[in-house]
XYZ file of C-alpha atoms in Angstrom:
131
model
C 18.088 104.565 71.877
C 14.987 105.332 73.965
C 12.877 105.767 70.815
C 14.075 102.374 69.543
C 13.231 100.719 72.859
C 9.784 102.293 72.845
C 9.191 101.127 69.263
C 10.143 97.562 70.222
C 8.068 97.691 73.405
C 4.990 99.059 71.630
C 5.315 96.564 68.803
C 5.959 93.774 71.288
C 2.737 94.496 73.114
C 0.815 94.362 69.820
C 2.454 91.079 68.816
C 1.818 89.511 72.236
C -1.845 90.513 72.143
C -2.237 89.149 68.608
C -0.635 85.864 69.667
C -2.968 85.626 72.653
C -6.067 86.355 70.539
C -5.120 83.712 67.990
C -4.443 81.219 70.771
C -7.817 81.932 72.321
C -9.614 81.659 68.990
C -7.999 78.360 68.037
C -8.099 76.765 71.472
C -11.814 77.521 71.921
C -12.654 76.181 68.434
C -10.427 73.090 68.425
C -9.803 71.100 71.548
C -6.845 68.982 70.582
C -3.660 67.639 72.080
C -1.843 68.882 68.974
C -0.492 72.441 69.431
C -2.465 73.971 66.542
C -2.267 77.483 67.997
C 1.521 77.432 68.215
C 1.823 75.991 64.731
C -0.556 78.647 63.390
C 1.289 81.626 64.863
C 4.692 80.251 63.885
C 3.682 79.635 60.278
C 1.701 82.880 59.994
C 4.599 84.863 61.429
C 7.015 83.278 58.973
C 4.726 84.071 56.053
C 4.185 87.663 57.176
C 7.859 88.336 57.812
C 8.750 87.011 54.345
C 5.995 89.018 52.703
C 6.947 92.251 54.461
C 10.661 91.678 53.836
C 9.959 91.418 50.112
C 7.463 94.275 50.061
C 9.650 96.623 52.085
C 12.433 95.964 49.603
C 10.320 97.789 47.016
C 9.095 100.723 49.079
C 10.697 102.957 51.687
C 9.934 102.029 55.276
C 11.847 103.879 57.963
C 14.299 101.961 60.148
C 12.150 102.768 63.190
C 9.044 101.301 61.567
C 10.994 98.202 60.519
C 12.165 97.823 64.103
C 8.616 98.169 65.423
C 7.266 95.622 62.941
C 10.049 93.014 62.668
C 11.526 93.058 66.168
C 8.525 94.296 68.124
C 5.351 92.904 66.595
C 6.649 89.826 64.785
C 9.369 89.149 67.341
C 6.819 88.831 70.135
C 4.153 87.280 67.926
C 6.469 84.392 67.248
C 10.147 83.869 67.799
C 9.951 81.297 65.051
C 9.426 84.074 62.530
C 12.675 85.684 63.700
C 14.401 82.335 63.275
C 12.963 82.071 59.740
C 13.974 85.668 58.984
C 17.554 85.068 60.141
C 17.807 81.948 57.977
C 16.315 83.782 55.016
C 18.834 86.606 55.469
C 21.707 84.125 55.549
C 20.475 82.510 52.315
C 20.005 85.901 50.681
C 23.601 86.805 51.606
C 24.912 83.492 50.284
C 26.020 82.287 53.723
C 24.845 78.725 53.180
C 27.155 77.065 55.716
C 26.015 79.526 58.389
C 22.404 78.988 57.385
C 22.630 75.200 57.711
C 24.438 75.562 61.038
C 21.956 78.108 62.327
C 19.059 75.934 61.193
C 20.381 72.703 62.727
C 21.794 73.983 66.015
C 18.622 75.616 67.400
C 16.480 72.788 66.054
C 18.635 70.201 67.853
C 18.972 72.197 71.062
C 15.309 73.192 71.131
C 14.527 69.524 71.580
C 17.466 68.439 73.726
C 17.771 71.351 76.187
C 14.265 71.014 77.677
C 15.062 67.352 78.347
C 18.404 68.309 79.886
C 16.729 71.008 81.963
C 14.112 68.573 83.216
C 16.779 66.031 84.155
C 18.800 68.733 85.919
C 15.756 69.937 87.866
C 14.966 66.361 88.916
C 18.537 65.896 90.049
C 18.486 69.266 91.849
C 15.190 68.416 93.544
C 16.465 65.019 94.684
C 19.698 66.570 95.970
C 17.772 69.134 98.021
C 15.327 66.637 99.469
C 17.718 63.758 100.136
C 20.384 65.740 101.914
């Protein structure tokens, strides 16, 4: 278990640094209100995870290396790639109802929960300062 944790931690540090470097590169080149850096890492991560998933299906890659790459590097590079990978796995396994549910639920809640959290924090703040 310790080796697995170290693989994820090492890969995670690589993915986080890559994400930061891409953010820096894009943000210094393009000053925009549109989140180009986030879009770039999410789409790149999805492409890379799909490519590696297909490629690793043809060659042997140890479970530890898969853990380092998929969970560590790509998991910290972009959580969106993990989301894409999970959906792809569900499609590959023929679990279409689960795939649609898994696609729609996080998409809906990713938009609604920040709003709910903001409303809750406003309510919490008012409660603390009015009482």
